[in-house]
């Protein structure tokens, strides 16, 4: 049985509903919480990186920030026709904010960035190029921070966490914690949803039968504010989620129809897809 651990999300009135003319090919989703000192410059960089490259929209989901983040987004929206802002009425967490943005997105492909400015928007065209060069079965291009700009203790904790995760999930992804990613909207929304699921997208995509690749990206020091995570807090939550994802991966099975079988109906029994041959 698929259980979606989703909070009831209530929106304040969106600040802007228009975007650039035509349906965008790419939707950039940025979850933000207390990033008043970073978000304005980050949005300017996104526009600089993508204008003239791809038709895009930007969706910022403000996770009930108590600082001036919403006011900064309001100022940016006045000069950025591609921007839509979705303010959440109460804090719901990063995974929920991302999912809200993806569900609101109009593009087939979604790019995500952290709102703290440590991800470099100049890497977005690189991810698009990697997607174009990959096979049709690739649904996730994950950023890989080869040169981290974090404190030493955070880097060490990340290395340990990545090693433990890879030993259990075998997802062949060196850096699942990197916020800059490119994935197909429909494939993402088909994944089982739970809090903190954004950290396990490669394994979840592979479980669904898709291929994932990693691309080296730039990583920058935080410009303003402080991280919203602690090493201990992330580890405690991560262990519980990791065992849950490992359980999902172990019991998954992707069924593929043979061309000679014709059109067969499928039905979902829990997380296992079975073929129903009753109508064949």
mmCIF file of C-alpha atoms in Angstrom:
data_model
loop_
_atom_site.group_PDB
_atom_site.id
_atom_site.type_symbol
_atom_site.label_atom_id
_atom_site.label_comp_id
_atom_site.label_asym_id
_atom_site.label_seq_id
_atom_site.Cartn_x
_atom_site.Cartn_y
_atom_site.Cartn_z
ATOM 1 C CA UNK A 1 0.000 0.000 0.000
ATOM 2 C CA UNK A 2 1.294 3.409 -0.906
ATOM 3 C CA UNK A 3 1.066 5.841 1.979
ATOM 4 C CA UNK A 4 1.661 9.516 1.282
ATOM 5 C CA UNK A 5 2.883 11.218 4.440
ATOM 6 C CA UNK A 6 1.796 14.652 3.322
ATOM 7 C CA UNK A 7 0.706 17.505 5.487
ATOM 8 C CA UNK A 8 -2.389 19.433 4.528
ATOM 9 C CA UNK A 9 -0.923 22.438 2.746
ATOM 10 C CA UNK A 10 -2.777 25.730 2.716
ATOM 11 C CA UNK A 11 -1.726 28.556 0.420
ATOM 12 C CA UNK A 12 -1.802 32.229 0.928
ATOM 13 C CA UNK A 13 -2.890 34.127 -2.176
ATOM 14 C CA UNK A 14 -0.232 33.711 -4.922
ATOM 15 C CA UNK A 15 1.678 36.893 -5.659
ATOM 16 C CA UNK A 16 1.874 36.327 -9.404
ATOM 17 C CA UNK A 17 0.202 33.924 -11.774
ATOM 18 C CA UNK A 18 1.599 35.029 -15.137
ATOM 19 C CA UNK A 19 4.772 33.752 -16.771
ATOM 20 C CA UNK A 20 6.621 34.190 -20.026
ATOM 21 C CA UNK A 21 4.543 33.757 -23.179
ATOM 22 C CA UNK A 22 3.864 30.194 -24.253
ATOM 23 C CA UNK A 23 4.110 26.965 -22.315
ATOM 24 C CA UNK A 24 7.557 26.702 -20.694
ATOM 25 C CA UNK A 25 9.811 23.780 -21.493
ATOM 26 C CA UNK A 26 11.485 24.026 -18.093
ATOM 27 C CA UNK A 27 10.113 24.890 -14.667
ATOM 28 C CA UNK A 28 12.675 25.900 -12.047
ATOM 29 C CA UNK A 29 11.349 25.121 -8.562
ATOM 30 C CA UNK A 30 13.068 26.800 -5.616
ATOM 31 C CA UNK A 31 11.918 26.046 -2.041
ATOM 32 C CA UNK A 32 12.835 28.896 0.291
ATOM 33 C CA UNK A 33 12.755 29.439 4.037
ATOM 34 C CA UNK A 34 14.416 32.439 5.679
ATOM 35 C CA UNK A 35 16.501 33.317 2.610
ATOM 36 C CA UNK A 36 15.819 37.060 2.386
ATOM 37 C CA UNK A 37 19.525 37.775 2.033
ATOM 38 C CA UNK A 38 20.064 35.295 -0.812
ATOM 39 C CA UNK A 39 16.958 34.859 -2.938
ATOM 40 C CA UNK A 40 17.037 38.113 -4.922
ATOM 41 C CA UNK A 41 20.553 37.561 -6.258
ATOM 42 C CA UNK A 42 19.814 33.889 -6.932
ATOM 43 C CA UNK A 43 16.771 34.715 -9.056
ATOM 44 C CA UNK A 44 18.781 37.222 -11.085
ATOM 45 C CA UNK A 45 21.366 34.498 -11.742
ATOM 46 C CA UNK A 46 18.668 32.047 -12.852
ATOM 47 C CA UNK A 47 17.400 34.539 -15.419
ATOM 48 C CA UNK A 48 20.917 35.264 -16.641
ATOM 49 C CA UNK A 49 21.629 31.544 -17.070
ATOM 50 C CA UNK A 50 18.418 30.580 -18.877
ATOM 51 C CA UNK A 51 17.172 33.524 -20.918
ATOM 52 C CA UNK A 52 17.866 32.791 -24.561
ATOM 53 C CA UNK A 53 18.603 29.130 -23.772
ATOM 54 C CA UNK A 54 15.185 27.640 -23.031
ATOM 55 C CA UNK A 55 11.620 28.855 -22.447
ATOM 56 C CA UNK A 56 11.252 28.668 -18.684
ATOM 57 C CA UNK A 57 9.323 29.679 -15.609
ATOM 58 C CA UNK A 58 10.494 29.991 -12.018
ATOM 59 C CA UNK A 59 8.336 28.889 -9.102
ATOM 60 C CA UNK A 60 9.444 29.951 -5.625
ATOM 61 C CA UNK A 61 7.644 28.202 -2.789
ATOM 62 C CA UNK A 62 8.043 30.231 0.392
ATOM 63 C CA UNK A 63 7.807 27.814 3.301
ATOM 64 C CA UNK A 64 6.205 30.295 5.711
ATOM 65 C CA UNK A 65 9.409 32.283 6.243
ATOM 66 C CA UNK A 66 9.200 34.591 9.291
ATOM 67 C CA UNK A 67 11.858 36.932 7.873
ATOM 68 C CA UNK A 68 11.546 39.206 4.819
ATOM 69 C CA UNK A 69 11.835 36.441 2.216
ATOM 70 C CA UNK A 70 8.303 36.998 0.930
ATOM 71 C CA UNK A 71 8.918 40.732 0.538
ATOM 72 C CA UNK A 72 12.103 40.012 -1.428
ATOM 73 C CA UNK A 73 10.171 37.654 -3.682
ATOM 74 C CA UNK A 74 7.524 40.308 -4.186
ATOM 75 C CA UNK A 75 10.181 42.787 -5.306
ATOM 76 C CA UNK A 76 11.747 40.266 -7.675
ATOM 77 C CA UNK A 77 8.370 39.375 -9.189
ATOM 78 C CA UNK A 78 7.860 42.992 -10.248
ATOM 79 C CA UNK A 79 10.842 42.752 -12.624
ATOM 80 C CA UNK A 80 10.779 39.060 -13.521
ATOM 81 C CA UNK A 81 7.823 37.974 -15.680
ATOM 82 C CA UNK A 82 8.883 34.330 -15.470
ATOM 83 C CA UNK A 83 8.453 34.250 -11.687
ATOM 84 C CA UNK A 84 5.519 32.815 -9.769
ATOM 85 C CA UNK A 85 5.472 32.814 -5.978
ATOM 86 C CA UNK A 86 3.565 30.280 -3.886
ATOM 87 C CA UNK A 87 3.526 31.253 -0.192
ATOM 88 C CA UNK A 88 2.617 28.435 2.193
ATOM 89 C CA UNK A 89 0.479 29.416 5.159
ATOM 90 C CA UNK A 90 2.507 27.262 7.559
ATOM 91 C CA UNK A 91 5.938 25.668 7.465
ATOM 92 C CA UNK A 92 5.726 22.269 5.774
ATOM 93 C CA UNK A 93 9.312 21.233 5.013
ATOM 94 C CA UNK A 94 11.535 21.105 1.954
ATOM 95 C CA UNK A 95 10.079 17.989 0.312
ATOM 96 C CA UNK A 96 6.528 19.312 0.602
ATOM 97 C CA UNK A 97 7.579 22.705 -0.758
ATOM 98 C CA UNK A 98 9.249 21.037 -3.740
ATOM 99 C CA UNK A 99 6.203 18.867 -4.427
ATOM 100 C CA UNK A 100 3.878 21.873 -4.251
ATOM 101 C CA UNK A 101 6.058 23.662 -6.795
ATOM 102 C CA UNK A 102 6.254 20.647 -9.104
ATOM 103 C CA UNK A 103 2.487 20.141 -9.045
ATOM 104 C CA UNK A 104 2.018 23.799 -9.985
ATOM 105 C CA UNK A 105 4.658 23.662 -12.739
ATOM 106 C CA UNK A 106 3.736 23.772 -16.422
ATOM 107 C CA UNK A 107 6.999 22.504 -17.888
ATOM 108 C CA UNK A 108 7.624 18.863 -18.727
ATOM 109 C CA UNK A 109 11.043 19.087 -17.081
ATOM 110 C CA UNK A 110 11.747 20.401 -13.590
ATOM 111 C CA UNK A 111 14.979 21.865 -12.255
ATOM 112 C CA UNK A 112 15.406 22.365 -8.524
ATOM 113 C CA UNK A 113 17.785 24.662 -6.683
ATOM 114 C CA UNK A 114 18.304 25.338 -3.001
ATOM 115 C CA UNK A 115 17.336 28.866 -2.020
ATOM 116 C CA UNK A 116 20.566 29.627 -0.158
ATOM 117 C CA UNK A 117 22.596 30.396 -3.289
ATOM 118 C CA UNK A 118 25.098 27.563 -2.831
ATOM 119 C CA UNK A 119 23.919 25.911 -6.055
ATOM 120 C CA UNK A 120 25.137 27.768 -9.152
ATOM 121 C CA UNK A 121 22.359 28.522 -11.694
ATOM 122 C CA UNK A 122 25.055 28.636 -14.394
ATOM 123 C CA UNK A 123 25.064 24.817 -14.148
ATOM 124 C CA UNK A 124 21.448 24.552 -15.352
ATOM 125 C CA UNK A 125 22.364 24.609 -19.086
ATOM 126 C CA UNK A 126 24.919 21.877 -18.348
ATOM 127 C CA UNK A 127 22.207 19.658 -16.892
ATOM 128 C CA UNK A 128 20.006 20.323 -19.923
ATOM 129 C CA UNK A 129 22.858 19.355 -22.242
ATOM 130 C CA UNK A 130 23.464 16.165 -20.250
ATOM 131 C CA UNK A 131 19.775 15.308 -20.582
ATOM 132 C CA UNK A 132 19.868 15.843 -24.346
ATOM 133 C CA UNK A 133 22.926 13.598 -24.671
ATOM 134 C CA UNK A 134 21.466 10.832 -22.490
ATOM 135 C CA UNK A 135 19.143 8.033 -23.533
ATOM 136 C CA UNK A 136 15.362 8.215 -23.536
ATOM 137 C CA UNK A 137 15.213 6.182 -20.329
ATOM 138 C CA UNK A 138 16.978 8.863 -18.257
ATOM 139 C CA UNK A 139 14.537 10.766 -16.065
ATOM 140 C CA UNK A 140 16.894 12.313 -13.490
ATOM 141 C CA UNK A 141 20.119 14.259 -13.881
ATOM 142 C CA UNK A 142 21.585 14.865 -10.429
ATOM 143 C CA UNK A 143 24.178 17.462 -9.552
ATOM 144 C CA UNK A 144 27.408 16.238 -7.986
ATOM 145 C CA UNK A 145 29.320 18.681 -5.767
ATOM 146 C CA UNK A 146 32.881 17.567 -6.411
ATOM 147 C CA UNK A 147 34.349 20.505 -4.452
ATOM 148 C CA UNK A 148 32.181 21.253 -1.433
ATOM 149 C CA UNK A 149 32.230 24.728 0.095
ATOM 150 C CA UNK A 150 30.870 23.707 3.491
ATOM 151 C CA UNK A 151 32.461 23.403 6.932
ATOM 152 C CA UNK A 152 34.712 20.374 7.423
ATOM 153 C CA UNK A 153 32.305 18.666 9.821
ATOM 154 C CA UNK A 154 29.461 18.923 7.335
ATOM 155 C CA UNK A 155 31.645 17.499 4.566
ATOM 156 C CA UNK A 156 32.685 14.554 6.745
ATOM 157 C CA UNK A 157 29.085 13.862 7.778
ATOM 158 C CA UNK A 158 28.017 13.970 4.136
ATOM 159 C CA UNK A 159 30.715 11.485 3.077
ATOM 160 C CA UNK A 160 29.655 9.048 5.789
ATOM 161 C CA UNK A 161 25.969 9.422 4.929
ATOM 162 C CA UNK A 162 26.618 8.906 1.213
ATOM 163 C CA UNK A 163 28.677 5.776 1.907
ATOM 164 C CA UNK A 164 25.977 4.254 4.132
ATOM 165 C CA UNK A 165 23.235 5.135 1.644
ATOM 166 C CA UNK A 166 25.072 3.633 -1.328
ATOM 167 C CA UNK A 167 25.795 0.436 0.611
ATOM 168 C CA UNK A 168 22.065 -0.055 1.247
ATOM 169 C CA UNK A 169 20.441 1.381 -1.878
ATOM 170 C CA UNK A 170 23.101 0.727 -4.543
ATOM 171 C CA UNK A 171 21.893 3.804 -6.412
ATOM 172 C CA UNK A 172 25.305 4.567 -7.992
ATOM 173 C CA UNK A 173 24.892 8.251 -7.097
ATOM 174 C CA UNK A 174 27.813 9.985 -5.354
ATOM 175 C CA UNK A 175 25.857 12.981 -4.018
ATOM 176 C CA UNK A 176 22.105 12.718 -3.441
ATOM 177 C CA UNK A 177 22.108 15.739 -1.131
ATOM 178 C CA UNK A 178 22.923 18.212 -3.895
ATOM 179 C CA UNK A 179 19.956 20.542 -4.379
ATOM 180 C CA UNK A 180 20.434 21.164 -8.100
ATOM 181 C CA UNK A 181 18.675 18.452 -10.088
ATOM 182 C CA UNK A 182 16.801 18.050 -13.361
ATOM 183 C CA UNK A 183 13.965 15.541 -13.664
ATOM 184 C CA UNK A 184 10.795 14.851 -15.595
ATOM 185 C CA UNK A 185 7.686 16.185 -13.892
ATOM 186 C CA UNK A 186 5.474 13.169 -14.583
ATOM 187 C CA UNK A 187 8.095 10.674 -13.424
ATOM 188 C CA UNK A 188 8.564 12.628 -10.174
ATOM 189 C CA UNK A 189 4.857 12.802 -9.399
ATOM 190 C CA UNK A 190 4.559 9.044 -9.924
ATOM 191 C CA UNK A 191 7.034 8.387 -7.094
ATOM 192 C CA UNK A 192 5.838 7.427 -3.598
ATOM 193 C CA UNK A 193 5.806 10.594 -1.525
ATOM 194 C CA UNK A 194 7.045 11.001 2.054
ATOM 195 C CA UNK A 195 8.807 13.680 4.089
ATOM 196 C CA UNK A 196 12.470 14.124 3.082
ATOM 197 C CA UNK A 197 11.998 12.074 -0.098
ATOM 198 C CA UNK A 198 13.988 14.670 -2.065
ATOM 199 C CA UNK A 199 17.174 13.114 -0.628
ATOM 200 C CA UNK A 200 16.420 9.747 -2.244
ATOM 201 C CA UNK A 201 15.303 10.678 -5.746
ATOM 202 C CA UNK A 202 17.923 8.562 -7.601
ATOM 203 C CA UNK A 203 16.946 5.349 -5.788
ATOM 204 C CA UNK A 204 13.235 6.091 -6.163
ATOM 205 C CA UNK A 205 13.593 6.841 -9.876
ATOM 206 C CA UNK A 206 15.604 3.654 -10.402
ATOM 207 C CA UNK A 207 12.990 1.704 -8.464
ATOM 208 C CA UNK A 208 10.410 2.970 -10.969
ATOM 209 C CA UNK A 209 12.491 1.631 -13.850
ATOM 210 C CA UNK A 210 14.216 4.842 -14.951
ATOM 211 C CA UNK A 211 17.907 5.486 -15.368
ATOM 212 C CA UNK A 212 19.681 8.333 -13.543
ATOM 213 C CA UNK A 213 23.002 10.073 -14.157
ATOM 214 C CA UNK A 214 25.194 12.462 -12.159
ATOM 215 C CA UNK A 215 26.901 15.585 -13.489
ATOM 216 C CA UNK A 216 29.680 17.520 -11.686
ATOM 217 C CA UNK A 217 28.492 20.986 -10.669
ATOM 218 C CA UNK A 218 29.863 24.040 -8.930
ATOM 219 C CA UNK A 219 29.271 24.580 -5.224
ATOM 220 C CA UNK A 220 29.509 27.921 -3.454
ATOM 221 C CA UNK A 221 29.718 29.188 0.087
ATOM 222 C CA UNK A 222 26.475 30.428 1.620
ATOM 223 C CA UNK A 223 26.179 34.174 1.153
ATOM 224 C CA UNK A 224 23.883 35.087 4.050
ATOM 225 C CA UNK A 225 22.020 33.397 6.876
ATOM 226 C CA UNK A 226 22.632 29.956 8.346
ATOM 227 C CA UNK A 227 21.871 26.378 7.365
ATOM 228 C CA UNK A 228 18.488 25.059 8.485
ATOM 229 C CA UNK A 229 19.916 21.588 9.185
ATOM 230 C CA UNK A 230 22.255 20.199 11.835
ATOM 231 C CA UNK A 231 24.427 17.118 11.386
ATOM 232 C CA UNK A 232 22.730 15.278 14.259
ATOM 233 C CA UNK A 233 19.216 16.228 13.198
ATOM 234 C CA UNK A 234 19.840 15.212 9.604
ATOM 235 C CA UNK A 235 21.362 11.880 10.706
ATOM 236 C CA UNK A 236 18.467 10.927 12.997
ATOM 237 C CA UNK A 237 15.842 11.628 10.351
ATOM 238 C CA UNK A 238 17.992 10.159 7.594
ATOM 239 C CA UNK A 239 18.409 6.756 9.265
ATOM 240 C CA UNK A 240 14.666 6.241 9.544
ATOM 241 C CA UNK A 241 14.049 7.350 5.968
ATOM 242 C CA UNK A 242 16.953 5.281 4.632
ATOM 243 C CA UNK A 243 15.578 2.048 6.057
ATOM 244 C CA UNK A 244 12.161 2.879 4.630
ATOM 245 C CA UNK A 245 13.547 3.536 1.152
ATOM 246 C CA UNK A 246 15.657 0.366 1.310
ATOM 247 C CA UNK A 247 12.478 -1.577 2.120
ATOM 248 C CA UNK A 248 10.679 -0.005 -0.846
ATOM 249 C CA UNK A 249 13.548 -0.782 -3.204
ATOM 250 C CA UNK A 250 13.770 -4.421 -2.085
ATOM 251 C CA UNK A 251 10.089 -5.136 -2.670
ATOM 252 C CA UNK A 252 9.771 -3.328 -6.001
ATOM 253 C CA UNK A 253 9.253 -4.964 -9.364
ATOM 254 C CA UNK A 254 8.969 -3.211 -12.700
ATOM 255 C CA UNK A 255 6.842 -5.104 -15.211
ATOM 256 C CA UNK A 256 7.326 -4.631 -18.946
ATOM 257 C CA UNK A 257 4.922 -5.870 -21.585
ATOM 258 C CA UNK A 258 6.132 -8.015 -24.458
ATOM 259 C CA UNK A 259 5.162 -6.561 -27.867
ATOM 260 C CA UNK A 260 3.583 -9.874 -28.876
ATOM 261 C CA UNK A 261 1.192 -9.825 -25.945
ATOM 262 C CA UNK A 262 -0.791 -6.895 -27.290
ATOM 263 C CA UNK A 263 -2.453 -4.421 -24.994
ATOM 264 C CA UNK A 264 -2.736 -5.779 -21.475
ATOM 265 C CA UNK A 265 -4.404 -4.052 -18.589
ATOM 266 C CA UNK A 266 -2.280 -3.438 -15.532
ATOM 267 C CA UNK A 267 -3.293 -3.114 -11.949
ATOM 268 C CA UNK A 268 -1.327 -1.986 -8.943
ATOM 269 C CA UNK A 269 -1.182 -4.285 -5.950
ATOM 270 C CA UNK A 270 0.642 -2.320 -3.299
ATOM 271 C CA UNK A 271 3.932 -1.296 -4.839
ATOM 272 C CA UNK A 272 4.122 -4.296 -7.204
ATOM 273 C CA UNK A 273 2.770 -3.960 -10.729
ATOM 274 C CA UNK A 274 1.007 -7.111 -11.880
ATOM 275 C CA UNK A 275 -0.177 -7.948 -15.372
ATOM 276 C CA UNK A 276 -3.877 -8.634 -15.716
ATOM 277 C CA UNK A 277 -4.311 -11.060 -18.627
ATOM 278 C CA UNK A 278 -8.034 -11.520 -18.143
ATOM 279 C CA UNK A 279 -8.869 -9.282 -21.101
ATOM 280 C CA UNK A 280 -6.087 -10.540 -23.387
#
